[in-house]
XYZ file of C-alpha atoms in Angstrom:
519
model
C 22.622 -30.227 -135.267
C 23.063 -33.843 -134.212
C 20.368 -35.440 -132.089
C 21.281 -38.297 -129.804
C 19.125 -40.983 -128.212
C 18.325 -42.425 -124.820
C 15.739 -44.855 -123.581
C 15.504 -45.645 -119.881
C 14.973 -49.276 -118.998
C 11.578 -50.641 -117.982
C 12.915 -51.567 -114.546
C 14.880 -49.640 -111.916
C 16.473 -51.517 -109.022
C 15.481 -49.800 -105.775
C 17.125 -49.739 -102.377
C 15.236 -50.176 -99.061
C 12.851 -47.590 -97.601
C 14.547 -44.189 -97.054
C 16.056 -43.212 -93.717
C 16.093 -39.490 -92.868
C 19.462 -37.849 -93.230
C 21.121 -40.531 -95.353
C 22.559 -40.038 -98.815
C 22.618 -42.355 -101.764
C 23.970 -42.333 -105.279
C 22.632 -42.897 -108.769
C 24.877 -44.677 -111.216
C 24.021 -44.411 -114.908
C 24.813 -47.606 -116.783
C 24.732 -47.321 -120.596
C 23.964 -50.430 -122.650
C 25.596 -50.057 -126.049
C 26.023 -52.138 -129.149
C 29.559 -53.352 -129.727
C 31.710 -50.542 -131.151
C 28.983 -47.924 -130.783
C 30.055 -44.303 -130.215
C 27.225 -43.062 -128.006
C 27.154 -39.391 -127.061
C 30.032 -37.466 -128.648
C 29.755 -33.725 -128.055
C 26.440 -33.653 -126.177
C 25.765 -32.560 -122.618
C 23.807 -34.875 -120.357
C 21.546 -33.595 -117.575
C 20.097 -35.638 -114.726
C 16.719 -34.406 -113.432
C 15.253 -35.612 -110.151
C 11.640 -34.635 -109.440
C 10.036 -35.125 -106.036
C 7.589 -33.291 -103.787
C 10.046 -30.395 -103.416
C 10.357 -29.761 -107.153
C 12.971 -30.524 -109.790
C 16.704 -30.601 -109.139
C 18.990 -30.542 -112.191
C 22.449 -32.100 -112.113
C 24.658 -31.282 -115.105
C 26.817 -34.297 -115.848
C 28.877 -32.581 -118.518
C 30.122 -34.110 -121.750
C 28.176 -37.298 -122.208
C 30.965 -38.820 -124.295
C 32.933 -39.339 -121.058
C 30.612 -42.173 -119.933
C 30.221 -44.538 -118.233
C 29.576 -41.856 -115.662
C 30.613 -41.539 -112.058
C 28.064 -41.991 -109.317
C 25.968 -38.903 -108.569
C 25.126 -38.108 -104.949
C 21.536 -36.852 -104.853
C 20.251 -37.562 -101.352
C 17.297 -39.721 -100.299
C 14.278 -40.000 -102.578
C 10.717 -40.925 -101.798
C 8.644 -41.867 -104.862
C 10.673 -39.471 -107.012
C 11.055 -39.637 -110.780
C 14.508 -39.725 -112.316
C 14.917 -38.360 -115.828
C 17.734 -37.821 -118.298
C 17.983 -35.375 -121.170
C 20.648 -34.834 -123.787
C 21.229 -31.405 -125.293
C 23.466 -30.476 -128.205
C 26.692 -28.602 -127.581
C 26.119 -24.907 -126.854
C 22.498 -25.269 -125.720
C 22.294 -24.035 -122.117
C 18.530 -23.588 -121.576
C 16.940 -26.284 -123.752
C 13.426 -25.919 -125.086
C 11.423 -29.083 -125.793
C 12.318 -28.855 -129.497
C 16.045 -28.656 -128.663
C 16.202 -31.523 -126.198
C 18.019 -34.302 -127.981
C 16.749 -37.114 -125.798
C 14.356 -37.498 -122.899
C 13.671 -40.390 -120.589
C 11.948 -40.923 -117.249
C 11.883 -43.850 -114.851
C 9.097 -45.259 -112.789
C 8.906 -43.653 -109.302
C 12.075 -44.397 -107.335
C 12.308 -44.773 -103.555
C 15.851 -45.158 -102.258
C 18.148 -44.193 -99.407
C 21.752 -45.103 -98.679
C 23.702 -47.178 -101.136
C 23.547 -47.026 -104.911
C 20.635 -47.201 -107.317
C 21.648 -48.164 -110.836
C 19.663 -46.609 -113.684
C 20.309 -48.547 -116.916
C 20.240 -46.453 -120.091
C 19.585 -48.260 -123.373
C 21.265 -46.375 -126.201
C 19.155 -47.223 -129.232
C 21.193 -45.428 -131.925
C 23.291 -42.329 -132.358
C 21.668 -39.516 -134.280
C 18.129 -40.404 -133.238
C 15.905 -39.734 -130.237
C 14.429 -42.219 -127.810
C 12.110 -41.387 -124.926
C 10.577 -43.025 -121.906
C 7.769 -42.130 -119.509
C 4.767 -43.117 -117.457
C 1.130 -43.422 -118.506
C -1.001 -42.264 -115.595
C -4.134 -43.891 -116.989
C -3.800 -47.558 -116.063
C -5.134 -48.926 -119.328
C -4.373 -52.459 -120.503
C -4.284 -53.376 -124.201
C -5.429 -50.090 -125.720
C -5.151 -49.651 -129.466
C -2.072 -47.529 -130.266
C -1.009 -45.639 -133.394
C 2.038 -43.503 -134.217
C 1.146 -40.555 -136.459
C 3.303 -39.099 -139.241
C 4.313 -36.309 -136.828
C 5.645 -38.894 -134.372
C 2.824 -38.233 -131.903
C 1.284 -41.312 -130.278
C -2.460 -41.836 -129.791
C -4.026 -44.458 -127.502
C -7.638 -45.608 -127.858
C -9.604 -47.388 -125.117
C -8.175 -50.313 -123.146
C -9.328 -51.825 -119.872
C -8.337 -51.494 -116.207
C -5.041 -53.172 -115.403
C -4.699 -55.888 -112.827
C -4.289 -59.626 -112.509
C -7.024 -61.377 -114.519
C -8.191 -64.700 -113.087
C -9.996 -67.084 -115.495
C -11.898 -68.517 -112.520
C -13.107 -65.102 -111.303
C -15.798 -63.733 -113.664
C -15.691 -60.321 -111.996
C -12.041 -59.860 -112.984
C -12.775 -60.805 -116.602
C -15.761 -58.548 -117.224
C -14.230 -55.205 -116.296
C -15.761 -52.601 -118.587
C -13.283 -51.187 -121.115
C -12.464 -47.488 -121.442
C -13.696 -45.184 -124.203
C -10.977 -42.561 -123.716
C -8.468 -41.271 -126.277
C -5.030 -40.023 -125.144
C -2.306 -38.280 -127.166
C 1.425 -37.812 -126.586
C 3.180 -34.945 -128.366
C 6.776 -35.608 -129.411
C 7.640 -31.964 -128.642
C 6.355 -32.177 -125.048
C 9.373 -32.306 -122.724
C 7.093 -33.476 -119.918
C 6.415 -36.607 -121.978
C 2.814 -36.924 -120.814
C -0.276 -38.380 -122.462
C -3.184 -35.937 -122.451
C -6.882 -36.847 -122.921
C -8.169 -35.635 -126.300
C -11.648 -37.125 -126.561
C -13.579 -40.365 -126.435
C -14.560 -43.157 -128.790
C -17.998 -43.032 -130.410
C -20.805 -45.549 -130.343
C -21.232 -46.883 -133.894
C -24.278 -48.874 -135.022
C -25.289 -49.551 -131.397
C -21.826 -50.943 -130.547
C -20.655 -49.681 -127.125
C -17.966 -46.987 -127.363
C -15.690 -48.806 -124.915
C -13.025 -50.956 -126.579
C -10.170 -53.216 -125.471
C -7.929 -55.535 -127.524
C -8.559 -53.712 -130.807
C -6.012 -52.173 -133.184
C -5.208 -48.716 -134.558
C -3.202 -47.999 -137.728
C -2.218 -44.637 -139.209
C -3.216 -44.588 -142.894
C -3.914 -42.090 -145.672
C -7.435 -41.591 -147.041
C -7.892 -39.184 -149.982
C -4.569 -37.563 -149.156
C -5.430 -36.953 -145.487
C -4.060 -38.803 -142.445
C -6.541 -40.980 -140.590
C -6.317 -43.676 -137.928
C -8.051 -46.932 -138.859
C -9.624 -48.442 -135.717
C -10.512 -52.127 -136.039
C -12.263 -54.523 -133.682
C -12.011 -54.737 -129.925
C -14.673 -55.582 -127.375
C -16.423 -53.649 -124.634
C -15.006 -55.764 -121.781
C -12.135 -58.182 -121.362
C -14.459 -61.102 -120.587
C -14.694 -63.976 -123.038
C -18.502 -63.742 -123.233
C -18.321 -60.346 -124.961
C -18.292 -60.137 -128.767
C -15.824 -58.006 -130.668
C -17.105 -55.322 -133.004
C -17.026 -55.814 -136.778
C -17.312 -52.109 -137.588
C -14.171 -50.150 -138.453
C -13.803 -46.444 -137.615
C -11.687 -43.704 -139.234
C -10.397 -41.135 -136.704
C -9.193 -37.699 -137.831
C -6.188 -36.546 -135.724
C -6.754 -32.889 -136.724
C -10.450 -32.507 -135.936
C -10.520 -35.389 -133.427
C -13.703 -36.677 -135.012
C -14.631 -40.156 -136.218
C -16.536 -41.540 -139.176
C -17.851 -45.076 -139.521
C -16.030 -47.305 -141.959
C -17.047 -50.583 -143.624
C -17.477 -53.749 -141.564
C -14.982 -56.628 -141.547
C -16.018 -59.497 -143.859
C -15.387 -62.093 -141.135
C -17.377 -60.334 -138.398
C -16.243 -58.965 -135.036
C -12.580 -59.207 -134.083
C -10.530 -58.850 -130.893
C -6.978 -59.717 -129.846
C -5.931 -59.638 -133.488
C -2.893 -58.036 -135.145
C -2.858 -55.190 -137.697
C 0.142 -54.970 -140.050
C 0.497 -52.103 -142.515
C 1.942 -53.201 -145.877
C 2.542 -50.097 -147.990
C -0.902 -48.418 -147.878
C -2.901 -51.597 -147.278
C -3.532 -53.111 -143.830
C -3.593 -56.828 -143.020
C -5.810 -57.893 -140.105
C -4.458 -61.199 -138.812
C -6.056 -63.718 -136.454
C -7.775 -62.957 -133.175
C -11.141 -64.075 -131.831
C -13.646 -63.890 -134.682
C -17.203 -62.766 -133.876
C -16.979 -64.365 -130.391
C -17.136 -67.834 -131.886
C -16.739 -70.534 -129.217
C -13.930 -72.107 -131.217
C -10.672 -70.504 -132.314
C -9.412 -71.668 -135.693
C -6.389 -70.692 -137.714
C -5.157 -67.198 -138.505
C -7.959 -65.555 -140.531
C -6.917 -62.666 -142.810
C -8.912 -59.586 -143.813
C -7.215 -56.906 -145.941
C -7.958 -53.175 -146.062
C -7.510 -52.060 -149.666
C -6.452 -48.426 -149.652
C -7.522 -47.796 -153.245
C -11.020 -49.198 -152.688
C -11.320 -47.978 -149.077
C -12.930 -51.302 -148.244
C -12.194 -54.766 -146.847
C -11.453 -58.035 -148.657
C -11.322 -61.432 -146.989
C -8.051 -63.149 -147.939
C -8.458 -66.591 -146.337
C -7.222 -68.662 -143.388
C -3.757 -70.082 -142.679
C -3.549 -73.851 -142.185
C -2.034 -75.388 -139.028
C -1.878 -72.034 -137.228
C -3.786 -70.623 -134.266
C -5.700 -67.342 -134.251
C -4.481 -66.318 -130.777
C -0.871 -66.002 -129.656
C 0.765 -66.496 -133.068
C 4.062 -64.815 -133.924
C 4.712 -62.526 -136.876
C 7.581 -60.605 -138.448
C 8.178 -58.620 -141.615
C 10.107 -60.125 -144.546
C 11.073 -58.495 -147.847
C 8.202 -60.234 -149.641
C 5.516 -60.226 -146.960
C 4.727 -61.046 -143.353
C 5.913 -64.313 -141.759
C 3.189 -65.804 -139.509
C 3.901 -68.851 -137.324
C 2.155 -71.035 -134.747
C -0.474 -69.780 -132.314
C -3.255 -71.326 -130.244
C -6.433 -72.899 -131.648
C -9.351 -74.655 -129.956
C -8.761 -78.150 -128.623
C -11.913 -79.690 -127.113
C -10.282 -82.968 -126.105
C -10.849 -84.243 -122.568
C -14.141 -82.411 -122.203
C -12.519 -79.061 -121.386
C -12.001 -76.291 -123.877
C -8.388 -75.268 -124.317
C -6.057 -73.731 -126.884
C -3.616 -76.148 -128.475
C -0.267 -74.848 -129.748
C 0.446 -75.206 -133.476
C 3.520 -75.343 -135.734
C 2.577 -74.027 -139.189
C 4.348 -71.053 -140.817
C 3.244 -68.972 -143.815
C 4.452 -65.897 -145.680
C 1.546 -63.511 -146.330
C 2.192 -60.954 -149.111
C 0.266 -57.733 -149.638
C -2.435 -59.471 -151.687
C -3.021 -62.005 -148.890
C -2.218 -65.041 -151.120
C -0.160 -66.883 -148.496
C 2.403 -69.589 -149.163
C 3.429 -72.327 -146.711
C 7.053 -72.401 -145.523
C 8.992 -74.601 -143.089
C 7.181 -75.518 -139.860
C 8.527 -74.267 -136.541
C 11.797 -75.995 -135.627
C 12.334 -77.683 -139.014
C 14.674 -79.509 -139.635
C 16.097 -79.606 -136.082
C 13.004 -80.684 -134.175
C 9.221 -80.891 -134.397
C 8.030 -77.888 -132.355
C 4.679 -76.303 -131.441
C 4.312 -72.852 -129.881
C 1.844 -70.166 -128.858
C 2.412 -66.846 -127.112
C 5.842 -66.386 -128.727
C 7.253 -63.223 -130.321
C 9.133 -62.717 -133.603
C 11.224 -59.889 -135.079
C 13.194 -59.355 -138.286
C 17.008 -59.098 -138.061
C 19.224 -56.934 -140.314
C 20.527 -59.914 -142.323
C 17.012 -60.885 -143.409
C 16.588 -63.702 -140.901
C 13.939 -63.744 -138.154
C 14.362 -64.048 -134.380
C 11.762 -66.043 -132.405
C 11.636 -66.098 -128.598
C 9.602 -67.571 -125.752
C 5.992 -68.675 -125.713
C 4.658 -71.938 -124.363
C 4.845 -75.332 -126.061
C 1.774 -76.836 -124.355
C -1.982 -76.313 -124.457
C -3.533 -73.414 -122.542
C -6.748 -74.023 -120.592
C -8.885 -72.615 -117.793
C -7.752 -75.391 -115.480
C -3.972 -75.076 -115.508
C -1.242 -72.541 -116.107
C 1.188 -73.397 -118.902
C 4.786 -72.424 -118.174
C 6.596 -70.089 -120.542
C 9.882 -71.105 -122.145
C 13.099 -69.123 -122.577
C 14.089 -70.735 -125.878
C 15.130 -68.723 -128.933
C 15.332 -69.650 -132.622
C 16.414 -68.064 -135.897
C 14.573 -68.590 -139.204
C 16.502 -68.299 -142.492
C 14.033 -67.601 -145.339
C 16.648 -68.399 -148.010
C 17.347 -71.871 -146.605
C 13.726 -72.171 -145.362
C 15.030 -73.634 -142.096
C 15.115 -72.959 -138.351
C 18.175 -73.141 -136.070
C 18.345 -72.882 -132.264
C 19.949 -69.949 -130.423
C 21.045 -69.539 -126.785
C 18.133 -69.080 -124.376
C 16.825 -65.750 -123.145
C 17.656 -64.826 -119.585
C 14.000 -65.065 -118.509
C 11.148 -67.328 -119.683
C 8.275 -65.238 -121.046
C 5.108 -65.632 -123.118
C 2.816 -63.029 -124.718
C 5.713 -60.563 -124.735
C 6.952 -58.233 -127.486
C 10.174 -57.620 -129.401
C 11.216 -54.347 -131.037
C 14.162 -54.083 -133.503
C 16.659 -51.324 -132.661
C 18.400 -49.241 -135.346
C 21.802 -50.753 -134.559
C 20.553 -54.289 -135.302
C 19.857 -55.416 -131.757
C 16.359 -56.404 -130.579
C 14.670 -55.200 -127.375
C 12.595 -57.887 -125.605
C 9.932 -56.541 -123.216
C 7.115 -57.812 -121.040
C 5.369 -61.149 -121.015
C 4.278 -63.558 -118.314
C 6.050 -66.553 -116.803
C 2.945 -68.712 -117.280
C -0.362 -68.307 -119.106
C -3.777 -69.904 -118.847
C -7.439 -69.387 -119.655
C -9.398 -69.172 -122.905
C -8.777 -66.517 -124.082
C -5.282 -66.778 -122.562
C -4.778 -64.627 -119.513
C -1.573 -64.092 -117.573
C -1.678 -66.588 -114.694
C 1.988 -66.505 -113.704
C 4.053 -63.514 -112.631
C 4.266 -60.762 -115.225
C 7.825 -60.106 -116.376
C 8.752 -56.519 -115.542
C 12.301 -56.517 -116.883
C 13.648 -56.234 -120.408
C 16.586 -57.766 -122.236
C 18.448 -57.115 -125.463
C 19.438 -59.623 -128.165
C 22.672 -58.889 -130.036
C 22.768 -60.747 -133.390
C 26.551 -60.282 -133.656
C 27.134 -62.482 -130.605
C 23.748 -64.281 -130.720
C 23.304 -63.611 -126.994
C 20.771 -61.940 -124.676
C 21.761 -59.341 -122.063
C 19.424 -58.027 -119.324
C 18.552 -54.344 -119.330
C 18.242 -54.596 -115.541
C 18.311 -57.466 -113.029
C 15.108 -59.476 -113.366
C 14.535 -60.097 -109.685
C 10.930 -58.994 -109.239
C 7.685 -59.382 -111.148
C 5.955 -56.332 -112.530
C 3.641 -55.078 -115.237
C 4.490 -56.773 -118.483
C 2.008 -59.284 -119.915
C 0.422 -58.453 -123.284
C 2.484 -55.329 -124.093
C 1.321 -53.078 -126.929
C 3.644 -52.127 -129.813
C 2.843 -49.589 -132.548
C 5.065 -48.966 -135.567
C 5.689 -45.408 -136.726
C 7.621 -43.724 -139.529
C 10.728 -43.176 -137.410
C 9.909 -44.577 -133.959
C 8.129 -47.548 -132.439
C 5.918 -47.127 -129.376
C 5.918 -49.757 -126.619
C 3.507 -49.895 -123.661
C 3.998 -52.411 -120.878
C 1.140 -54.829 -120.379
C -1.017 -55.789 -117.447
C 0.249 -56.476 -113.963
C -0.831 -55.809 -110.373
C -3.526 -53.167 -109.976
C -2.619 -49.570 -109.259
C -0.052 -47.119 -110.564
C 0.739 -46.142 -114.106
C 2.370 -48.141 -116.872
C 5.763 -47.596 -118.449
C 6.072 -46.679 -122.106
C 8.928 -46.076 -124.502
C 9.566 -44.455 -127.887
C 12.262 -46.393 -129.711
C 13.947 -45.213 -132.949
C 13.128 -47.488 -135.885
C 15.785 -49.235 -137.964
C 16.463 -47.589 -141.331
C 14.253 -48.735 -144.209
C 16.235 -50.918 -146.676
């Protein structure tokens, strides 16, 4: 039985406040890769949920899209959802639903509200929903079953480097789980983090990675700190969480000390811990590497990457390792602490013995960056987008750039691409199975040490198509929203994306995106 995908966009354009008695229409706008055959043979349902319950509109054979406008009447803070069901299925159970997606709450009246639908790949399932717990930068892991687990995080909202109260919000100690078979697509609380060796249980800006220990699945929790503020040290202790019993056991400590705002990359059964703030040191150096050795069930320090910065560096997978470029490192010039952008690039293999490759921009121009994002493309090259090319400090906000570049590891050279539609820094990119790349979140300017979003968060998404080397918006980027510091977790067949911080209040949008096939 074929299963077909959908993923609703991270932004829905809304009409003015509703007027009693008026009607309006929803128009579904699919975004497809060139030549893609999206929905052959499936039936598409539109579900609208408001205070009066759920209304279901059968749209018929989804292969007839793009679809006509659907008159649904006025909505007030309603949720709009789509589901695909295989041919012949009339009353779908959660296991039979071929795709499920849900927008943020929609308020609309007369006129037309366009709901963009990103078709990630035929034959696979995407999903989209809302996280009621407003948690910023939790650790996220995708289990072998496809379930998603979130650990900790901190309250969302605009963080001001000059307002200590906004920086020292206590992190959460909660654990939430999303079941892939749950048609309601809701995260449910399943426990809380423990206190280990007198470390507080609350954690933000840590990482979570699904691994195997003695043949059993575990989640490796690394680092994080008990509050977002820069005066709080990260924890050095790792924790192994059992998704069956929902219990935790203490693991060995990191060789380099406490970590936060780092990156965890699984390479076969080992895990590379890259960069971040190390043991709350006042200075940020290059990208420091610790490696979890699965066979030894212990950590090994693998070194530090020259001419890189431990915060805001970019990374992407290559056939022979992980490409790490740029980032911010401490610059104490002028009497004020700031993070200076860097240009160095290295390939880090599984054993951590890195090798230096071409600097950012070589041979076209000498370029420094921090807060950028990178993603591998199907032809083996790497896409780089955004970031800021200036220092980041407490005193000023550094504007994000919209520039894009491609790195060719065979030629060991960079080449420029057309710009993104929107400047963004500290965003994320997720490869789609059809070769395109989804770009989500970020901020239009960043500042503070550690870097906080000081400009408007970017609430819209866009898609890069390597065939045409162009970016297309998922929805019009006319308003700011939640988006800075999004969280991405890789799974066996899907990636999980959670929008980052933005204005206080409300939930955050999340998506499950089918992964590209493994070469």
